[in-house]
Every structure is written in structure tokens, then in C-alpha cells.
Amino acid sequence: MPVNKKTTLKDIAEKLNITVATVSRAMSNHPDISQRIKDQVKLLAETLNYRPNSFALHLRKQRSGMIGIILPKIIHYHSSTILSGVILAAHDLKYQVMICESGSTPDEEKNNAWALLNAGVDGLLVSLSNNTFSETHFSDMQNEGIPIVFFDKVPNSFIASKVSTNDYTGAFIATEHLIEQGYKNIAHLKGQIGARNSEPRFRGYMDALQKHHLEANQAFVYECLYCTEEEGFDAAQKLLKKRVRPDSFFCVNDETAIGVLAAMRQMNISVPGEVGVVGFCNLKAGAYMNPSLSTVDQAGIEIGKKAAAVLIDMIEHKADPNCPDYKHTIIEPQLIIRESSRKQQPIIAGKRKALQKQ
Amino acid sequence: MPVNKKTTLKDIAEKLNITVATVSRAMSNHPDISQRIKDQVKLLAETLNYRPNSFALHLRKQRSGMIGIILPKIIHYHSSTILSGVILAAHDLKYQVMICESGSTPDEEKNNAWALLNAGVDGLLVSLSNNTFSETHFSDMQNEGIPIVFFDKVPNSFIASKVSTNDYTGAFIATEHLIEQGYKNIAHLKGQIGARNSEPRFRGYMDALQKHHLEANQAFVYECLYCTEEEGFDAAQKLLKKRVRPDSFFCVNDETAIGVLAAMRQMNISVPGEVGVVGFCNLKAGAYMNPSLSTVDQAGIEIGKKAAAVLIDMIEHKADPNCPDYKHTIIEPQLIIRESSRKQQPIIAGKRKALQKQ
DNA sequence: GTGAAAGCGCTAACAA
DNA sequence: TTGTTAGCGCTTTCAC
């Protein structure tokens, strides 16, 4: 493997018998430099394959043009969608993205944050793990003047820039949709009390019931610990064995909703005829199910784009005295109606339906 | 937002009336430095929140401890799994990961590569887009001494370090499995001729047939252009309308296989009873299908880990005269048998099955 | 229009 | 045991 030393401004200067300063100015099209020199320099730079040394640039500017992102788990569909959005916006603004995965452990999250800062990122994008209850290290960083934007899973009790889905309205429109389809006894598979998105989704569900004068039945709210398909499966079976049965499920996420669908299949209960189901997240898998799963889409790309844009704005206006205050951007989610909740329209068997996606 | 200038070695040196050199040595536990000074320095560093300036370190060492990764599309399950593996291994070896997405366009891929290098990565991890036919820019980089490892979608006609799945054996064991289950007329939904993984998978299929003395029927091989569920759906319908019908499908990926399952449902053909189906990739969705989808798992985490390890090895032994030659690591995939191909065992209705995953 | 020199923060060879 | 000096590659102020 050849180890050709990279060309530097010095190399060019020596070959042309001028100083590095002149070369530097020529490369950046400084008006003082004669066209002749500029041409010479640029030609030589080209032929020698000159590329500026980023390390020197970073040191000089005390800026790297890199932002760091910390995610609980990359494989989650929602996370990787957000990541895509972040990268898009960052590249547009000439920033690169460095990535870490916390695996939902607060310690890793903290280590990741410091590792990214030590690697030289100009700012941090953070989606908190569900298990992070103390955000003091992040407030320390903020106080040091490090720009941080929280996204998706954002801290409640902590003043900072944030970008997140409106979980409340997402849950509200999903529940309202079930009501409009004629379902009356709507159960809710709820997330863990501690989990960041569970509470607003629960409130959205409750408020939609209230708006439409439906009584909220405590027995129809089932708390899931891990929000897996298995829990959804179990929950659905338990709830349907009660004397008063629910006729539909609004689930805190698509995994549990998929579990509900499996339970319905096993119990020979028709969906959406007898029971309606709506999830939350718009997993790819939902579109493939039979019946396909209605859900709430969180516009991950938008969340990512916005979070990156806010962060980079903070980075570039750090010294600005009238620097904008921390702001919380709320992205509105969108209801995706598929077969699992469409009671009102007959289901047309066939390809179009079988493969319907969005 | 406060803009506290960060503490440097100089600050510490001045406060302690010693030189930066001494401070530097004290911080790195140089044996020559007296314990007293070390204690003083470290204490002050601690209280002043000293963190070494990475830009200066990078400039000095001409190394950043960052690697870059280029993926066609992050949202693809397989890609994000690999990414996770890369990050795991990189962090273990004290490297950070910078990420780009090519969107499967060769131009973006090239831009990404240069952008990552300009940002200062020590080496590159690349999964080629299906549309990349000329890899000259990568060979230029290689010739400049930049360590590159290709993974997943690797170049054929280009000598470099590579890590990839054994597509051939994956296809072989999948097909053989169908044969062992008693299927005789095995169709293959094949990827596009140009696509990187299609050919070895096709060969694996053909060779498995041959090994078991089954005649390969040209009419049973269907070439998909985009390998979507829709194509899988169409293909299955077309093939099943022929006079000689296939009794099973080995599909180039899980998307097409999911399409086949949908077609079977619509045509009221029982799976695996009448027709068996096996996919490739082990998408999450496959486990949720009814029947759940048999598939080939590509051990994405392993691919990622290995690719990162090889790259970092190249980076750290760049100057090594007996530097290892480029090597191609092949990761063996694993067959995941679920319901869609298990003809031999009766399907037990119920929860365990409905939710079976791996 | 171009050169000289300083400095970004750090390390390491050489001196003392 | 500690200080001095040079240098990583680049930009920029100040001279000329």
C-alpha cells in the first residue's frame, strides 16, 4: 500500500518559488493576487492532487463542520428515518454527521456524548434513552456553550432546543378515527409510565374519547412494559376475554398492534369487521400485514431535517448576542388509514389492497 | 448561550508557573514528571474542565480516529444492522464513525467519499450502489494510500479489501431446504442482471437443483427489475398461471417473497401446504407475516464488525512494510426456517407460532 | 501584489 | 526533573 505523502501548500510554494501565504491566497481567490500566479498555483494544485488538510483548518477555525448524533437504536425504523433526514439537511449545509448508538443505556449515552465532543463535533443531536432520568451531563455541556438539540425522545424538565412529534395529536386523531369508523369500545395498549412518549399518547386517547362523549373504561387501558408484539398479543387476548369486550385497539406502537392482529387471527376475529386496530409509527411491516395496519406516521425525515437545521443554526450563531432562545419545534404526525380500521368501506380483495402502502 | 473559551494546556501552565510541555507530560503520565506536579496539574485540569483539543491532536498525529461509511440507503434493515456492527467494532477500537448516504447514485457516492476524506476520516467503508459500474475514483483513492474496505455490495473486478455475505451458499441452502421439504418445481425470483447480489444467488439456486438432480426450468426463473413486493406479487401470479406450475419460490429478497405470500393469499393457495416460499435478508416484517416467512439471515452485525476491524487494521498498519494484502472476507449466512416453507411439520396454530421470530 | 511572521493547541527531540 | 524549541498545515495581520 503506497504511502504518498499528501501535497501541502508548502510543496506548491517551493515548486513555484513563492511563499505559502501567496499560495493560500491564490487558492482562495484573494483579489490582491495576480491572475498569472493564481493560474499557476491552481494548475499545480490540480496536477499534484492538492487537498487542504482538514486538521489544520479545524485547528485554525476551531470548528470542524461535524455534528454528532446519539440514537438509542439505529435499527429502529423511526430512528433510521430521522438519521436520513439529519444527514440530508447537514450535507446541504456542508456539515458531516458522526453517529453513536446508546443502546438505551444512560451510561453509554453519556460516554457517547463525551466521545463525540472529544472527537471534535461542533454540536450534538440527542434522542434520549427511555432510561435516562438525569440529564445533568447535558446541562453541563450546555453551560459550557456546546450547542445541543434534543429530538424525538426529548427531556421534559429541562430547558433546551427540542424537535419532536406531537404525540398527543397523533393519538388524538388515531382514536378519533376509530370513533368515526363506528367503534365504541376503544381499548388502549399504553406504553410504560416512565417511557417518554407514552403519556401524551395516553392523554390524546383519553381526550378524543371525551370529546366524543365516550366513557373511558379503565379496564380497557393496558400498560405494556416492553411494547413488543408478544405483549400486544397477550394484551389483546386478555382484554377480549373480559365480560365487556373492546371493539377496537389504539396501540402505542406498531409492534403491539401487530401482536393484536396476530391475536385476532388466532381467535378468528375479523379485522376490521369485528375489531379495529390502529398502531403508531408507520413501520414498513404494517403495510405488508393482512389486513394492512392503520397507523400514525411521524414524519421522521422532517424531524431529522429540522433538528439538524436548528443545531447548525445554533452552531453558526453561537457568538451572536441576540442568539435565539431555545425553542421546541413540534412536528405534526399524519394518520395513515389502511385496512385494519376501515370499517366503513368494504374491503376489495385483490392486489391493490393486498399491497397497499404509504 | 455562554461562550466560555475552553481551557488549554497553556492556561494550566500559566496558573502553575510551569511550561506547556511539562503540563502535557504530566497529563500523559510521563515517568519523568514528579508526582507533585502531576497531582497539581491533574487537579487543576479537573477543576478547569480541561479537555484536549482534538483539532490540535489530529494535526499533530495526522490521524483523526474517525472512519467514514457510505451506504446506499440507511433505512434498509440490512444496512442499519451493518451500521450498528460497524459502530460497535469502531468504538471498541476507539474510533468514531462518520456516515453518508449515497441514495444509490454513483455521483453522490463519489461526492460522499471525497467529502468524508476532506472531513478528515482515516479510512473509508463503502457499500457500492447497484448503479456504480466504474470504481475508478475509489482506485484513485486507494493509490493515494487511503485505506478502503468494501462491504455488502462489493466490486467484482477490482482488487481491494472486501467483506460480504456468501450469497451463493445462502441461495444454495435455501433452495436445498425447499427440496428437502419435498418441493419439486422450485421457481426463482431473480434480481436484475446488473445487481450485485443477483448472480451468485442465481447460481446457488441452480447448483442446488443440479445437486439434487432436479431439472432447471427456464420458465421458472423470473427476473425482477426493482425487487419490490409488487413485482413479487405479479411474478407469482404469472408463474402460477402457466400450464406447468411451480410449487415453491426462492426469492432474491424478502420484499418479493412477501409479495408472493400476498399473491398466494389472494389466489387462495395455502402456504406452505401447496406452495413453499423462502426469501433472503431476514427483514423484521417476515417474522410478522402469516404464515411467517422463511428466509436467509445475512449476519449484518458480523459484516459490520468485520469490515470496521479490517479497515482499522489497515489504517494502523499503513506504513507497515509487510502490510497484509487485500483480503476478501466471506461471511456465511444462515437459513431461518419459519412457517412459509415448513411442509414436513404440521403447523400448530397458536401464539408460539403466530409470533415466531428469530 | 507578495513576503514575513505569528499563532491555532499540542507533542517530542534535544538541552540543561 | 523540567525548559526550550520546532513543527504539524493553514490563515491573516502587518510590512514593504
PDB file of C-alpha atoms in Angstrom, chain A residues 81-175:
ATOM      1  CA  THR A  81     -35.550   7.604   9.028  1.00  0.00           C
ATOM      2  CA  ILE A  82     -34.664  10.505  11.281  1.00  0.00           C
ATOM      3  CA  LEU A  83     -30.990   9.810  10.707  1.00  0.00           C
ATOM      4  CA  SER A  84     -31.558  10.066   6.974  1.00  0.00           C
ATOM      5  CA  GLY A  85     -33.198  13.441   7.440  1.00  0.00           C
ATOM      6  CA  VAL A  86     -30.363  14.657   9.605  1.00  0.00           C
ATOM      7  CA  ILE A  87     -27.799  13.677   7.014  1.00  0.00           C
ATOM      8  CA  LEU A  88     -29.739  15.328   4.217  1.00  0.00           C
ATOM      9  CA  ALA A  89     -30.005  18.665   5.985  1.00  0.00           C
ATOM     10  CA  ALA A  90     -26.465  18.528   7.331  1.00  0.00           C
ATOM     11  CA  HIS A  91     -24.948  17.879   3.919  1.00  0.00           C
ATOM     12  CA  ASP A  92     -26.968  20.701   2.448  1.00  0.00           C
ATOM     13  CA  LEU A  93     -25.345  22.992   4.973  1.00  0.00           C
ATOM     14  CA  LYS A  94     -21.906  21.444   4.397  1.00  0.00           C
ATOM     15  CA  TYR A  95     -21.750  19.555   7.652  1.00  0.00           C
ATOM     16  CA  GLN A  96     -20.817  15.949   8.200  1.00  0.00           C
ATOM     17  CA  VAL A  97     -22.517  13.616  10.658  1.00  0.00           C
ATOM     18  CA  MET A  98     -20.873  11.459  13.264  1.00  0.00           C
ATOM     19  CA  ILE A  99     -23.034   8.773  14.800  1.00  0.00           C
ATOM     20  CA  CYS A 100     -23.303   6.912  18.081  1.00  0.00           C
ATOM     21  CA  GLU A 101     -25.731   4.377  19.449  1.00  0.00           C
ATOM     22  CA  SER A 102     -26.603   4.405  23.135  1.00  0.00           C
ATOM     23  CA  GLY A 103     -28.456   1.107  23.212  1.00  0.00           C
ATOM     24  CA  SER A 104     -30.842   2.855  25.572  1.00  0.00           C
ATOM     25  CA  THR A 105     -28.392   2.829  28.448  1.00  0.00           C
ATOM     26  CA  PRO A 106     -27.797   6.192  30.099  1.00  0.00           C
ATOM     27  CA  ASP A 107     -24.133   5.431  30.724  1.00  0.00           C
ATOM     28  CA  GLU A 108     -23.451   4.737  27.090  1.00  0.00           C
ATOM     29  CA  GLU A 109     -25.375   7.848  26.218  1.00  0.00           C
ATOM     30  CA  LYS A 110     -23.129   9.936  28.416  1.00  0.00           C
ATOM     31  CA  ASN A 111     -19.964   8.265  27.148  1.00  0.00           C
ATOM     32  CA  ASN A 112     -21.100   8.766  23.589  1.00  0.00           C
ATOM     33  CA  ALA A 113     -21.696  12.432  24.157  1.00  0.00           C
ATOM     34  CA  TRP A 114     -18.224  12.993  25.509  1.00  0.00           C
ATOM     35  CA  ALA A 115     -16.645  10.818  22.865  1.00  0.00           C
ATOM     36  CA  LEU A 116     -18.298  12.855  20.144  1.00  0.00           C
ATOM     37  CA  LEU A 117     -17.209  16.110  21.717  1.00  0.00           C
ATOM     38  CA  ASN A 118     -13.690  14.806  22.153  1.00  0.00           C
ATOM     39  CA  ALA A 119     -13.693  13.842  18.515  1.00  0.00           C
ATOM     40  CA  GLY A 120     -14.419  17.457  17.710  1.00  0.00           C
ATOM     41  CA  VAL A 121     -18.060  17.810  16.749  1.00  0.00           C
ATOM     42  CA  ASP A 122     -19.429  21.345  16.757  1.00  0.00           C
ATOM     43  CA  GLY A 123     -22.712  20.315  18.328  1.00  0.00           C
ATOM     44  CA  LEU A 124     -24.864  17.416  19.442  1.00  0.00           C
ATOM     45  CA  LEU A 125     -28.159  15.893  18.370  1.00  0.00           C
ATOM     46  CA  VAL A 126     -29.604  13.670  21.083  1.00  0.00           C
ATOM     47  CA  SER A 127     -32.515  11.289  21.318  1.00  0.00           C
ATOM     48  CA  LEU A 128     -32.703  10.275  24.961  1.00  0.00           C
ATOM     49  CA  SER A 129     -32.975   6.684  26.045  1.00  0.00           C
ATOM     50  CA  ASN A 130     -36.128   5.813  27.940  1.00  0.00           C
ATOM     51  CA  ASN A 131     -33.968   5.047  30.931  1.00  0.00           C
ATOM     52  CA  THR A 132     -32.332   8.433  31.141  1.00  0.00           C
ATOM     53  CA  PHE A 133     -33.776  10.284  34.056  1.00  0.00           C
ATOM     54  CA  SER A 134     -30.960  12.617  34.929  1.00  0.00           C
ATOM     55  CA  GLU A 135     -29.816  14.923  32.180  1.00  0.00           C
ATOM     56  CA  THR A 136     -27.264  16.791  34.251  1.00  0.00           C
ATOM     57  CA  HIS A 137     -24.358  15.945  31.990  1.00  0.00           C
ATOM     58  CA  PHE A 138     -26.218  17.505  29.107  1.00  0.00           C
ATOM     59  CA  SER A 139     -26.923  20.636  31.070  1.00  0.00           C
ATOM     60  CA  ASP A 140     -23.235  20.799  31.963  1.00  0.00           C
ATOM     61  CA  MET A 141     -22.426  20.702  28.280  1.00  0.00           C
ATOM     62  CA  GLN A 142     -24.996  23.333  27.512  1.00  0.00           C
ATOM     63  CA  ASN A 143     -23.476  25.568  30.142  1.00  0.00           C
ATOM     64  CA  GLU A 144     -20.086  25.094  28.549  1.00  0.00           C
ATOM     65  CA  GLY A 145     -21.585  26.602  25.438  1.00  0.00           C
ATOM     66  CA  ILE A 146     -21.947  23.390  23.481  1.00  0.00           C
ATOM     67  CA  PRO A 147     -24.961  23.522  21.163  1.00  0.00           C
ATOM     68  CA  ILE A 148     -27.353  20.634  21.775  1.00  0.00           C
ATOM     69  CA  VAL A 149     -30.681  19.803  20.177  1.00  0.00           C
ATOM     70  CA  PHE A 150     -32.862  17.023  21.518  1.00  0.00           C
ATOM     71  CA  PHE A 151     -35.125  15.218  19.100  1.00  0.00           C
ATOM     72  CA  ASP A 152     -37.774  12.508  19.150  1.00  0.00           C
ATOM     73  CA  LYS A 153     -37.313  11.465  22.759  1.00  0.00           C
ATOM     74  CA  VAL A 154     -36.811  14.809  24.401  1.00  0.00           C
ATOM     75  CA  PRO A 155     -36.385  15.737  28.054  1.00  0.00           C
ATOM     76  CA  ASN A 156     -39.411  17.199  29.795  1.00  0.00           C
ATOM     77  CA  SER A 157     -37.985  19.107  32.674  1.00  0.00           C
ATOM     78  CA  PHE A 158     -35.012  20.653  31.002  1.00  0.00           C
ATOM     79  CA  ILE A 159     -34.758  23.833  29.006  1.00  0.00           C
ATOM     80  CA  ALA A 160     -33.133  23.212  25.644  1.00  0.00           C
ATOM     81  CA  SER A 161     -33.806  23.175  21.930  1.00  0.00           C
ATOM     82  CA  LYS A 162     -36.059  20.286  21.024  1.00  0.00           C
ATOM     83  CA  VAL A 163     -37.724  18.788  17.970  1.00  0.00           C
ATOM     84  CA  SER A 164     -40.379  16.148  18.426  1.00  0.00           C
ATOM     85  CA  THR A 165     -43.548  14.609  17.133  1.00  0.00           C
ATOM     86  CA  ASN A 166     -46.821  15.768  18.536  1.00  0.00           C
ATOM     87  CA  ASP A 167     -47.621  12.513  20.249  1.00  0.00           C
ATOM     88  CA  TYR A 168     -50.753  13.979  21.711  1.00  0.00           C
ATOM     89  CA  THR A 169     -52.429  14.923  18.435  1.00  0.00           C
ATOM     90  CA  GLY A 170     -51.197  11.732  16.816  1.00  0.00           C
ATOM     91  CA  ALA A 171     -53.005   9.699  19.440  1.00  0.00           C
ATOM     92  CA  PHE A 172     -55.981  12.002  19.291  1.00  0.00           C
ATOM     93  CA  ILE A 173     -56.568  11.686  15.544  1.00  0.00           C
ATOM     94  CA  ALA A 174     -55.974   7.951  15.653  1.00  0.00           C
ATOM     95  CA  THR A 175     -58.572   7.485  18.372  1.00  0.00           C
TER      96      THR A 175
END
